[in-house]
C-alpha cells in the first residue's frame, strides 16, 4: 500500500473505496486533489484499466495538474505507464467537445466546427436582432446572450422556451421573452450555417446526445467505468445530467466538493446537486475531509464561525495541526484612498520585516519631498517577497484606488482576470486558422477579410455571404479570390507543418506581420504577443497532421477565467508581484498574506444579495455572499487583514457606509484592531 502513504485516515478511506457512489466533502485546503489522485492510482493498482477512468474538472489548469499528478504517482509506484493508455482527464467543456467530435455527423457538423467565444456569440446575436428589425440599443445583445446561456445550462430546448414565451402573456416580461425566442431561433440558424457552436452548446448537445441516443450512451458508459467529478458544488443542471447519464449503468461515480464553496450561482451552479447526492444515490458512501493543511488555526476558527450561520450545508468543522497563528487584523478607513494607503503601507511592512529597513530604503519622489518606496531596494533582503501577498475585493471597480496606491509606493502588482486569448491580435490570428479549416465560419471571415486592409467593404461582404461573388467587379473579385487563396495555403500548411510553424506562416502570409511591424509602439507590442502565441504553440508540435492546430484552437476556445491571463501578465507571473483580484477569481488559490477590502454593508455582502429568493425566509443570495466571504478568508495561510471604509465614492457619489455584518460574525478574541498609529509613518526631508 505504498501508493497510499502520506494520506490521513479520512483521505485514505476515500482513496481505497472502489465500488459504488462516493461523495467526498472536502473542506478548503483539505487536500482534495491529492485524495482524488491517489484514489485513481489505487484503482489502477487494483487492476482497473487506466482508459476506463474518467476525471472531470472545471478548469484546464486543474485538469493539467491532476493529469500530471496521476502520471507522476503511477511512475513513482512502479507501474508501467503507456501514453496511449491513461485516464481521460478533462474539463466538462473539453469532454463535450470530445463527444461531439466523435459524433459530429449525427449532429450535422463537420469535424472542423468552430467554437464561438463570448464576444463572437454576442456579435452574432446582435446581428440577429438587427435582421429581425429590433434596435440593439434598446435590446441589449449581451443580456439576451446571458438569458440563452442560462436556459441552455438548465437543459432547456429552444422549443420549450418558445412555448413558455408564448404562454407568458402580453406584459413587458412576456413581450421580451417572445423577442428572446425569435432572436434565439435566428441565432441557432446562423450558427448552423457557419458550422459553429457556442460554449453552452458543447455541454447541451453532448448531454442531449447521451440522453436521446441509447447506443451512444451505452458506448460511453462502457468506455468509462469509473467517473470522478471535481468541484461538484459548481455543476449546473446540464453538467449534473451529463454526469448522471455517464454513471447510471455502473454507479461508480465519485464526486468531490464543498457546499460552503458554492459561489457561482450567476453561472448556473446549483447547490442542490451536491446536497441531493445521497438522495440520488441512496447507497452512497460519504467521507468528510476536515483537516486543513493551508491555514493557521485562528483563520480556520474564524472561517468556521462565519459559515456556520448558513442553514443549507452539511455540518463540518475545519481544523489543522498548523500553529495557532496571528490574530486577524481589522482596519477602519476614512475612505477608499485611506484604505488603499493602509494596504500598501502594510505590505511594505510585511516585505521589509523591520521598519528600520523600510525607512532606509525609501527613495526621494515628488515635488512635496515625500520619500517613496522603491521595490528594487529590497532585492537581496528576500526573493519573492511580494508574490505571497493577495488583495481581494468584491467588485472590480475597487481595484482603481488599490492600483493607484501600488503605483504610488512603487509596489509591483498584477491584476488577474484578463484573458490572453481575448486580445485582438490573438483573436485575429486564431480566426485565420479557424477560417482556413472551416470556410463556412462567417464570423471569422467577417473578422479577418479586411484585416489587414484589402479594400473589401460591407457591401462586398454581404454579396459574398449571399453567394453572389460572381457579380463583384473584377478588381474586387481578384482581392476576394486572393483572400480565399491565402486561407487555402494556410490550410495546406496546417496539414503539413508543426503548429508553431503554422502560426509564423499565417502571420506572414496574411499580412499581419507587415501591418503591425510598420505601426506604433502598441502595434509592436501586439506583434510580440503573436510571437508569444507561436512560442505557446510549441507544446502542440508533437501532434501529427492538423491535430496540433485543432487542439490549440480547442484549448484557446475553452480557456476559463482562471486558466488564462494576458501574455504580459504571464511574464509578470514569473516575477515578484502582489496579486489583485476579485474573490471569485481567487477560488482555488492560496497566499501567505491576504487583504480582504471593502467589507461594507451593501458592497460585501453585496446589495444585490438582499432580496429573499426562496420561500420560508431562506435567502439563498445572502447565503452565497457568506460562502463568498468564507472562500476569501480561507485563501490566507498565515495572516489575514480585513478593512472597510466609512465613506466610499461610487458612481461619482460619496456614500457613507456601515461595516459589513461579516466582521461581527468573527469572535472578538480572534481579532485585533489596526489604527492610524500602527501605519508606517510618511517620512519627509
XYZ file of C-alpha atoms in Angstrom:
685
model
C 0.000 0.000 0.000
C 2.965 2.288 -0.614
C 0.909 4.383 -3.026
C -1.388 5.399 -0.130
C 1.429 6.604 2.103
C 1.086 10.187 3.267
C -2.713 10.191 3.363
C -4.542 10.941 6.581
C -7.184 8.387 7.727
C -10.109 10.128 6.027
C -8.204 10.698 2.786
C -7.194 7.036 2.807
C -10.792 5.959 3.429
C -11.854 7.825 0.290
C -8.897 6.577 -1.760
C -9.470 2.855 -1.107
C -13.188 2.978 -1.915
C -13.639 1.192 -5.252
C -17.269 0.208 -5.835
C -20.418 2.296 -5.878
C -21.095 6.034 -5.453
C -18.821 8.132 -3.245
C -19.223 11.706 -2.019
C -16.059 13.354 -0.707
C -16.976 16.512 1.194
C -13.652 18.319 1.103
C -13.207 21.478 3.156
C -10.960 24.312 1.993
C -7.292 23.284 1.935
C -8.118 19.674 2.895
C -6.098 18.046 0.092
C -8.924 17.043 -2.249
C -6.727 16.891 -5.358
C -4.264 14.663 -3.514
C -7.115 12.403 -2.384
C -8.742 12.020 -5.796
C -5.341 11.442 -7.427
C -4.478 8.635 -5.004
C -7.938 7.141 -5.482
C -7.356 6.927 -9.243
C -3.882 5.460 -8.704
C -5.361 2.915 -6.286
C -7.934 1.838 -8.883
C -5.178 1.270 -11.435
C -3.016 -0.594 -8.907
C -6.029 -2.841 -8.240
C -6.398 -3.814 -11.883
C -8.704 -1.175 -13.384
C -7.524 -0.276 -16.882
C -6.473 3.418 -16.931
C -8.565 4.130 -20.025
C -11.680 3.042 -18.098
C -11.294 6.014 -15.745
C -12.744 9.477 -16.361
C -11.944 12.559 -14.247
C -13.698 15.870 -14.927
C -12.689 19.275 -13.543
C -13.759 22.865 -14.215
C -10.525 24.475 -15.425
C -7.765 23.427 -17.794
C -5.295 24.327 -15.068
C -6.907 21.866 -12.632
C -7.126 19.165 -15.314
C -3.465 19.604 -16.192
C -2.410 19.447 -12.536
C -4.439 16.285 -11.931
C -3.118 14.622 -15.083
C 0.484 15.364 -14.108
C -0.026 14.175 -10.537
C -1.531 10.873 -11.709
C 1.339 10.230 -14.132
C 3.931 11.108 -11.517
C 2.296 8.882 -8.880
C 1.980 5.865 -11.168
C 5.582 6.173 -12.297
C 6.734 6.602 -8.715
C 5.000 3.436 -7.567
C 6.471 1.226 -10.247
C 3.592 0.719 -12.693
C 4.161 0.762 -16.417
C 2.795 3.907 -17.994
C 1.614 3.890 -21.572
C 0.886 7.262 -23.162
C -1.994 5.828 -25.193
C -3.436 4.097 -22.162
C -4.231 6.638 -19.455
C -7.200 8.056 -17.569
C -9.250 10.598 -19.501
C -8.812 13.836 -17.543
C -10.530 16.942 -18.892
C -12.849 19.836 -18.207
C -16.598 19.476 -18.754
C -16.393 21.535 -21.924
C -13.430 19.557 -23.286
C -15.384 16.368 -22.607
C -18.303 17.848 -24.533
C -16.023 18.666 -27.482
C -14.631 15.118 -27.410
C -18.090 13.520 -27.535
C -19.347 15.937 -30.194
C -16.310 15.427 -32.455
C -16.688 11.661 -32.272
C -20.342 12.026 -33.298
C -20.198 15.156 -35.454
C -22.044 13.646 -38.416
C -25.019 12.658 -36.254
C -25.247 16.288 -35.103
C -24.958 17.657 -38.647
C -21.499 19.099 -38.051
C -18.158 18.714 -39.758
C -15.015 17.773 -37.867
C -13.718 21.353 -38.041
C -16.653 23.100 -36.388
C -15.869 26.488 -34.834
C -16.304 27.192 -31.116
C -17.610 30.730 -30.654
C -16.294 32.705 -27.712
C -18.427 35.132 -25.663
C -17.707 38.094 -27.920
C -18.418 36.176 -31.131
C -21.686 34.823 -29.728
C -22.797 38.291 -28.622
C -21.940 39.731 -32.054
C -23.989 37.036 -33.781
C -26.960 37.771 -31.505
C -26.606 41.480 -32.291
C -26.757 40.619 -35.997
C -29.894 38.559 -35.389
C -31.510 41.488 -33.552
C -30.849 43.812 -36.486
C -32.120 41.313 -39.068
C -35.341 40.911 -37.077
C -35.822 44.681 -37.033
C -35.029 45.255 -33.346
C -32.828 48.113 -32.152
C -29.667 46.718 -30.444
C -29.549 49.921 -28.375
C -32.974 49.124 -26.937
C -32.415 45.382 -26.546
C -29.036 44.508 -25.040
C -27.457 41.653 -27.032
C -25.300 40.677 -24.051
C -28.363 40.364 -21.817
C -30.099 38.176 -24.400
C -26.930 36.092 -24.733
C -26.894 35.567 -20.948
C -30.558 34.522 -20.928
C -29.942 31.959 -23.683
C -26.838 30.724 -21.878
C -28.710 30.340 -18.596
C -31.523 28.412 -20.284
C -29.074 26.078 -22.008
C -27.382 25.498 -18.655
C -30.766 24.351 -17.351
C -31.002 21.890 -20.271
C -33.800 23.921 -21.838
C -34.507 23.303 -25.524
C -35.396 26.178 -27.839
C -38.855 24.675 -28.489
C -39.574 24.565 -24.737
C -38.523 28.204 -24.322
C -40.674 29.243 -27.304
C -43.673 27.569 -25.687
C -43.008 29.343 -22.379
C -42.672 32.648 -24.209
C -45.988 32.093 -25.994
C -47.653 31.287 -22.673
C -46.154 34.306 -20.899
C -48.849 36.782 -21.954
C -48.500 40.260 -23.419
C -46.974 42.134 -20.477
C -43.416 43.513 -20.521
C -41.858 40.218 -19.487
C -43.917 38.209 -21.979
C -43.085 40.525 -24.875
C -39.367 40.415 -24.068
C -39.454 36.587 -23.791
C -41.013 36.456 -27.274
C -38.214 38.671 -28.625
C -35.594 36.415 -26.998
C -37.281 33.365 -28.583
C -37.131 34.967 -32.041
C -33.501 36.005 -31.615
C -32.562 32.574 -30.243
C -34.185 30.885 -33.278
C -32.262 33.005 -35.784
C -29.081 32.703 -33.716
C -29.249 28.893 -33.966
C -29.788 29.094 -37.734
C -26.777 31.366 -38.122
C -24.569 29.016 -36.110
C -25.752 26.037 -38.116
C -24.930 27.831 -41.365
C -21.453 28.629 -40.045
C -20.814 25.094 -38.750
C -20.240 26.588 -35.313
C -21.254 26.021 -31.695
C -21.216 28.351 -28.733
C -19.720 27.499 -25.347
C -23.028 26.273 -23.923
C -23.717 24.023 -26.928
C -20.655 21.956 -26.041
C -22.435 20.714 -22.912
C -26.023 20.851 -24.147
C -25.527 18.920 -27.390
C -23.229 16.289 -25.850
C -25.682 15.697 -22.994
C -28.688 15.655 -25.350
C -26.872 13.051 -27.432
C -26.259 10.880 -24.363
C -29.853 11.244 -23.207
C -31.595 10.568 -26.510
C -29.295 8.047 -28.186
C -29.154 4.781 -26.225
C -26.397 3.271 -28.366
C -24.089 6.267 -27.853
C -24.937 6.435 -24.150
C -24.087 2.748 -23.627
C -20.847 3.187 -25.581
C -19.550 5.901 -23.218
C -20.872 4.116 -20.135
C -18.815 1.088 -21.154
C -15.838 3.248 -22.087
C -15.639 4.926 -18.669
C -16.380 2.512 -15.850
C -15.257 4.920 -13.114
C -16.362 8.568 -13.095
C -14.788 11.344 -10.980
C -16.263 14.865 -10.800
C -14.285 17.629 -9.097
C -15.881 20.804 -7.645
C -19.291 19.108 -7.799
C -20.924 22.025 -5.967
C -20.295 24.162 -9.068
C -22.177 21.922 -11.533
C -25.214 23.315 -13.327
C -28.211 21.272 -14.481
C -26.695 20.095 -17.774
C -23.362 19.119 -16.157
C -25.262 17.272 -13.435
C -27.299 15.401 -16.039
C -24.211 14.543 -18.109
C -22.566 13.058 -15.000
C -25.650 11.001 -14.111
C -26.061 9.654 -17.656
C -22.438 8.526 -17.835
C -22.608 6.864 -14.407
C -26.133 5.403 -14.419
C -25.045 1.922 -15.510
C -22.014 1.212 -13.276
C -22.861 3.688 -10.487
C -19.113 4.041 -9.840
C -19.257 7.795 -9.506
C -17.033 9.748 -7.120
C -17.833 13.431 -6.642
C -15.679 15.861 -4.691
C -16.934 19.189 -3.451
C -17.834 21.571 -0.683
C -21.250 23.191 -0.361
C -19.567 26.006 1.570
C -17.623 26.980 -1.550
C -20.584 27.201 -3.930
C -20.144 30.771 -5.253
C -21.049 30.550 -8.937
C -24.859 30.638 -8.996
C -24.619 33.502 -11.517
C -23.122 30.929 -13.894
C -25.893 28.440 -13.170
C -24.159 26.416 -10.440
C -26.849 24.577 -8.467
C -26.135 23.962 -4.792
C -28.870 21.312 -4.713
C -26.748 18.985 -6.872
C -24.298 18.252 -4.071
C -26.900 18.478 -1.294
C -29.067 15.883 -3.097
C -26.272 13.402 -3.877
C -27.337 10.964 -1.141
C -30.934 11.125 -2.379
C -29.858 10.447 -5.960
C -27.511 7.637 -4.867
C -29.011 6.009 -1.727
C -26.077 3.596 -1.391
C -23.508 6.384 -1.471
C -20.568 6.415 0.913
C -19.830 9.835 2.451
C -16.318 10.852 3.514
C -15.692 14.154 5.251
C -12.263 15.821 4.839
C -11.949 18.394 7.630
C -8.210 18.561 8.290
C -6.828 21.704 6.677
C -3.182 21.841 5.515
C -3.185 25.502 4.462
C -4.182 27.948 7.169
C -3.433 28.759 10.801
C -5.979 27.682 13.416
C -7.093 31.279 14.097
C -8.015 31.735 10.435
C -9.901 28.419 10.409
C -11.705 29.245 13.646
C -12.915 32.477 12.060
C -13.972 30.630 8.900
C -15.933 28.051 10.905
C -17.801 30.784 12.791
C -18.580 32.662 9.586
C -20.039 29.735 7.648
C -21.994 28.033 10.426
C -24.704 30.709 10.103
C -25.680 29.225 6.743
C -28.542 26.749 7.059
C -28.227 24.734 3.851
C -24.945 22.901 4.252
C -23.626 19.609 5.628
C -22.138 20.154 9.073
C -18.346 20.231 9.197
C -15.631 21.911 11.227
C -12.205 22.623 9.776
C -9.173 22.012 11.976
C -5.422 21.952 11.482
C -2.203 20.797 13.072
C -0.610 24.064 11.983
C 0.238 26.719 14.563
C -2.449 28.907 16.158
C -1.098 31.878 14.242
C -1.598 35.615 14.449
C -4.903 37.307 15.109
C -6.916 38.725 12.222
C -6.308 42.443 11.718
C -9.207 44.852 11.119
C -8.716 48.392 9.781
C -11.372 51.126 9.781
C -10.526 53.542 6.968
C -11.842 57.024 6.308
C -12.396 56.313 2.606
C -11.191 54.056 -0.216
C -7.964 56.055 -0.620
C -7.130 55.737 3.058
C -7.914 52.018 2.851
C -5.644 51.570 -0.178
C -2.914 53.584 1.548
C -3.153 51.319 4.590
C -2.914 48.181 2.438
C 0.133 49.493 0.553
C 1.975 50.555 3.704
C 1.144 47.301 5.452
C 2.578 45.375 2.508
C 5.790 47.375 2.833
C 5.954 46.436 6.499
C 5.376 42.769 5.648
C 8.063 42.562 2.989
C 10.637 44.530 4.973
C 10.073 42.658 8.203
C 11.688 45.577 10.026
C 10.625 49.211 9.951
C 14.231 50.450 10.103
C 14.995 48.593 6.848
C 11.892 50.124 5.312
C 12.889 53.653 6.279
C 16.407 53.227 4.880
C 15.021 52.069 1.560
C 12.638 54.957 0.966
C 13.725 56.993 -2.047
C 13.001 60.633 -2.987
C 9.904 61.175 -5.157
C 7.528 64.062 -5.940
C 7.553 67.835 -5.530
C 6.457 67.656 -1.912
C 9.672 65.917 -0.982
C 7.838 62.815 0.225
C 10.070 59.769 0.217
C 8.825 56.948 -1.883
C 9.419 53.229 -1.549
C 11.451 51.503 -4.254
C 10.827 47.770 -4.570
C 14.217 47.144 -6.084
C 15.893 48.292 -2.873
C 14.505 45.223 -1.142
C 16.040 42.756 -3.597
C 18.696 40.848 -1.762
C 16.792 41.148 1.524
C 14.465 38.437 0.229
C 13.381 36.852 -3.027
C 9.699 36.544 -3.976
C 8.759 38.940 -1.208
C 5.588 40.188 -2.922
C 4.196 37.064 -4.620
C 2.844 35.701 -1.338
C 0.528 38.710 -0.939
C -3.006 38.989 -2.373
C -5.530 41.836 -2.241
C -9.120 40.660 -2.709
C -12.235 42.711 -3.412
C -15.914 42.031 -4.135
C -16.275 44.237 -7.236
C -13.814 45.109 -9.999
C -14.220 48.881 -9.595
C -12.450 48.647 -6.225
C -9.128 47.918 -7.905
C -8.662 51.532 -9.082
C -7.754 53.024 -5.697
C -5.674 49.966 -4.818
C -3.737 50.127 -8.094
C -3.046 53.815 -7.581
C -1.642 53.039 -4.136
C 0.565 50.279 -5.559
C 1.906 52.748 -8.133
C 2.316 55.497 -5.557
C 4.514 53.284 -3.397
C 6.158 51.587 -6.386
C 4.951 48.133 -5.318
C 4.991 45.599 -8.182
C 1.483 44.264 -8.732
C -0.570 42.173 -11.136
C -4.317 42.384 -11.746
C -5.635 38.916 -12.572
C -8.575 38.091 -14.762
C -7.907 39.297 -18.341
C -7.598 36.522 -20.906
C -4.626 36.332 -23.234
C -6.831 34.696 -25.880
C -9.202 37.689 -25.832
C -6.569 40.136 -27.124
C -7.494 41.412 -30.588
C -4.270 40.372 -32.282
C -4.545 36.839 -30.882
C -8.189 36.526 -31.905
C -7.303 37.755 -35.418
C -4.547 35.164 -35.800
C -6.724 32.326 -34.491
C -9.580 33.475 -36.759
C -7.330 32.906 -39.802
C -6.663 29.357 -38.612
C -10.352 28.635 -37.930
C -11.459 30.101 -41.261
C -8.832 28.026 -43.090
C -10.232 24.841 -41.540
C -13.873 25.942 -41.669
C -14.564 28.405 -44.535
C -18.261 28.342 -43.544
C -17.403 30.262 -40.362
C -18.814 33.601 -41.462
C -17.956 35.239 -38.136
C -14.254 34.500 -38.668
C -14.392 35.545 -42.343
C -16.075 38.807 -41.384
C -13.400 39.456 -38.755
C -10.355 38.974 -40.977
C -11.343 39.549 -44.610
C -10.355 43.195 -44.331
C -7.568 42.834 -41.772
C -5.032 43.761 -42.874
C -6.954 46.213 -45.080
C -7.742 44.800 -48.551
C -10.346 47.304 -49.677
C -13.187 44.852 -49.131
C -16.210 46.675 -47.698
C -19.519 45.693 -46.129
C -21.396 45.618 -49.453
C -18.841 43.195 -50.909
C -19.002 41.083 -47.752
C -22.812 40.914 -47.966
C -22.599 39.691 -51.574
C -20.031 37.026 -50.624
C -22.250 35.767 -47.807
C -25.265 35.761 -50.156
C -23.381 33.592 -52.661
C -23.140 36.390 -55.234
C -19.349 36.526 -55.569
C -19.570 36.254 -59.345
C -21.387 39.623 -59.510
C -18.475 41.507 -57.963
C -16.384 43.969 -60.025
C -13.283 42.263 -61.429
C -10.811 44.189 -59.196
C -12.754 43.370 -56.044
C -13.223 39.766 -57.156
C -9.446 39.364 -57.522
C -8.957 40.683 -53.964
C -11.569 38.269 -52.621
C -10.078 35.342 -54.553
C -6.624 36.181 -53.200
C -8.007 36.199 -49.660
C -9.546 32.752 -50.061
C -6.357 31.530 -51.718
C -4.474 32.676 -48.612
C -6.854 30.581 -46.483
C -6.229 27.549 -48.707
C -2.465 27.978 -48.339
C -2.832 28.251 -44.549
C -4.927 25.069 -44.515
C -2.279 23.253 -46.538
C 0.341 24.434 -44.050
C -1.829 23.252 -41.147
C -1.975 19.761 -42.647
C 1.753 19.516 -43.283
C 3.637 21.613 -40.715
C 4.059 21.923 -36.970
C 1.700 24.351 -35.173
C 4.480 26.772 -34.212
C 5.499 26.973 -37.877
C 1.856 27.393 -38.921
C 1.489 30.459 -36.659
C 4.608 32.068 -38.139
C 3.436 31.296 -41.688
C -0.083 32.633 -41.018
C 1.127 35.923 -39.563
C 3.449 36.476 -42.515
C 1.133 35.226 -45.294
C -1.921 37.131 -44.023
C -0.002 40.400 -43.893
C -0.482 40.829 -40.135
C 3.276 40.871 -39.500
C 3.855 43.579 -42.097
C 0.881 45.587 -40.811
C 1.992 45.591 -37.185
C 5.744 45.879 -37.682
C 5.255 49.167 -39.537
C 2.916 50.592 -36.887
C 3.082 52.212 -33.488
C 4.813 51.005 -30.340
C 1.482 49.469 -29.306
C 1.384 47.573 -32.622
C 4.861 46.250 -31.937
C 3.646 45.001 -28.557
C 0.778 43.235 -30.330
C 3.275 41.582 -32.650
C 5.260 40.451 -29.615
C 2.097 38.845 -28.262
C 1.576 36.949 -31.515
C 5.174 35.755 -31.351
C 4.395 34.533 -27.856
C 1.446 32.612 -29.367
C 3.930 30.868 -31.669
C 6.007 30.001 -28.605
C 2.902 28.656 -26.879
C 2.196 26.545 -29.978
C 5.474 24.664 -29.470
C 3.791 22.407 -26.925
C 1.416 21.212 -29.673
C 4.199 20.395 -32.146
C 4.222 16.689 -31.248
C 0.725 16.158 -32.715
C 0.507 14.749 -36.237
C -1.079 16.453 -39.257
C -3.711 19.064 -38.331
C -4.339 17.686 -34.822
C -1.930 20.156 -33.192
C -3.725 23.245 -34.532
C -7.106 21.666 -33.758
C -6.021 21.129 -30.139
C -4.588 24.658 -29.889
C -7.852 26.160 -31.178
C -9.857 23.985 -28.796
C -7.752 24.943 -25.769
C -7.917 28.623 -26.727
C -11.706 28.480 -27.024
C -12.121 26.623 -23.728
C -9.702 28.692 -21.648
C -11.526 29.833 -18.496
C -11.029 32.915 -16.318
C -8.661 31.007 -14.075
C -6.711 29.440 -16.941
C -5.723 32.439 -18.956
C -4.324 35.922 -18.348
C -2.686 38.427 -20.681
C 0.710 37.497 -22.049
C 2.261 40.488 -20.264
C 0.799 39.163 -17.049
C 2.122 35.684 -17.797
C 5.588 37.219 -17.959
C 4.952 39.102 -14.731
C 3.696 35.894 -13.155
C 7.287 34.661 -13.175
C 8.331 37.825 -11.328
C 7.610 39.011 -7.834
C 4.298 40.892 -7.650
C 1.326 41.438 -5.349
C -1.837 39.862 -6.806
C -5.043 41.916 -7.081
C -8.274 40.082 -7.912
C -11.947 39.600 -7.143
C -12.859 36.967 -4.564
C -14.465 34.886 -7.322
C -11.139 34.816 -9.202
C -9.274 33.771 -6.024
C -11.098 30.469 -5.588
C -8.599 27.595 -5.656
C -5.642 29.853 -4.838
C -3.739 30.428 -1.599
C -1.414 33.143 -0.284
C 0.712 33.715 2.778
C -0.884 37.138 3.386
C -4.408 38.112 2.296
C -6.128 41.508 2.423
C -9.934 41.475 2.070
C -11.016 45.030 1.312
C -14.341 46.843 1.068
C -16.085 44.978 3.890
C -19.065 47.326 3.979
C -22.767 46.643 4.071
C -24.068 46.868 0.502
C -20.676 46.069 -1.019
C -19.706 42.856 0.772
C -22.292 41.439 1.299
C -23.353 42.980 -1.992
C -26.646 44.874 -2.113
C -27.911 42.569 -4.875
C -27.992 39.796 -2.282
C -30.640 41.489 -0.120
C -33.830 40.052 -1.665
C -35.068 36.615 -0.486
C -35.020 34.017 -3.264
C -36.714 31.060 -1.593
C -39.812 30.558 0.488
C -39.859 30.320 4.289
C -37.393 33.181 4.706
C -34.444 31.317 3.187
C -32.224 33.885 1.498
C -30.042 31.907 -0.885
C -28.362 35.030 -2.297
C -27.340 36.120 1.214
C -26.018 32.629 1.977
C -23.934 32.740 -1.195
C -22.417 36.065 -0.147
C -21.469 34.421 3.147
C -19.919 31.495 1.257
C -18.001 34.013 -0.848
C -16.556 35.620 2.281
C -15.711 32.145 3.625
C -13.787 31.416 0.405
C -11.928 34.728 0.743
C -10.931 34.049 4.359
C -9.693 30.514 3.630
C -7.285 31.778 0.930
C -4.977 33.030 3.735
C -2.243 30.799 5.121
C -0.586 32.876 7.865
C -2.065 36.346 8.187
C -5.435 37.865 7.269
C -6.261 41.589 7.064
C -9.828 42.908 6.858
C -10.670 46.516 6.017
C -13.689 48.752 5.463
C -14.203 52.435 4.709
C -16.601 54.875 6.388
C -17.010 56.660 3.056
C -16.646 55.321 -0.497
C -17.178 57.113 -3.794
C -19.434 55.014 -6.036
C -20.709 56.301 -9.394
C -19.388 59.743 -8.505
C -21.313 59.967 -5.229
C -19.666 59.854 -1.800
C -21.577 57.286 0.231
C -21.463 56.691 3.981
C -21.188 53.008 4.897
C -21.784 50.693 7.813
C -19.265 47.890 8.446
C -20.127 44.500 6.972
C -22.041 42.138 9.229
C -19.426 39.521 8.322
C -16.842 41.213 10.541
C -19.096 40.910 13.585
C -19.531 37.193 12.829
C -15.913 36.641 13.856
C -15.356 36.231 17.632
C -13.681 39.276 19.172
C -10.842 37.176 20.652
C -9.695 36.334 17.095
C -9.468 39.993 16.031
C -7.086 42.883 16.595
C -7.608 46.483 15.565
C -5.309 48.396 13.230
C -5.181 52.129 13.945
C -3.619 55.009 12.075
C -0.859 54.964 14.663
C 0.123 51.494 13.534
C 0.586 52.627 9.960
C 4.131 53.194 8.724
C 4.978 56.839 9.032
C 5.384 59.013 5.979
C 8.923 60.370 6.093
C 9.660 63.923 4.952
C 13.019 65.603 4.426
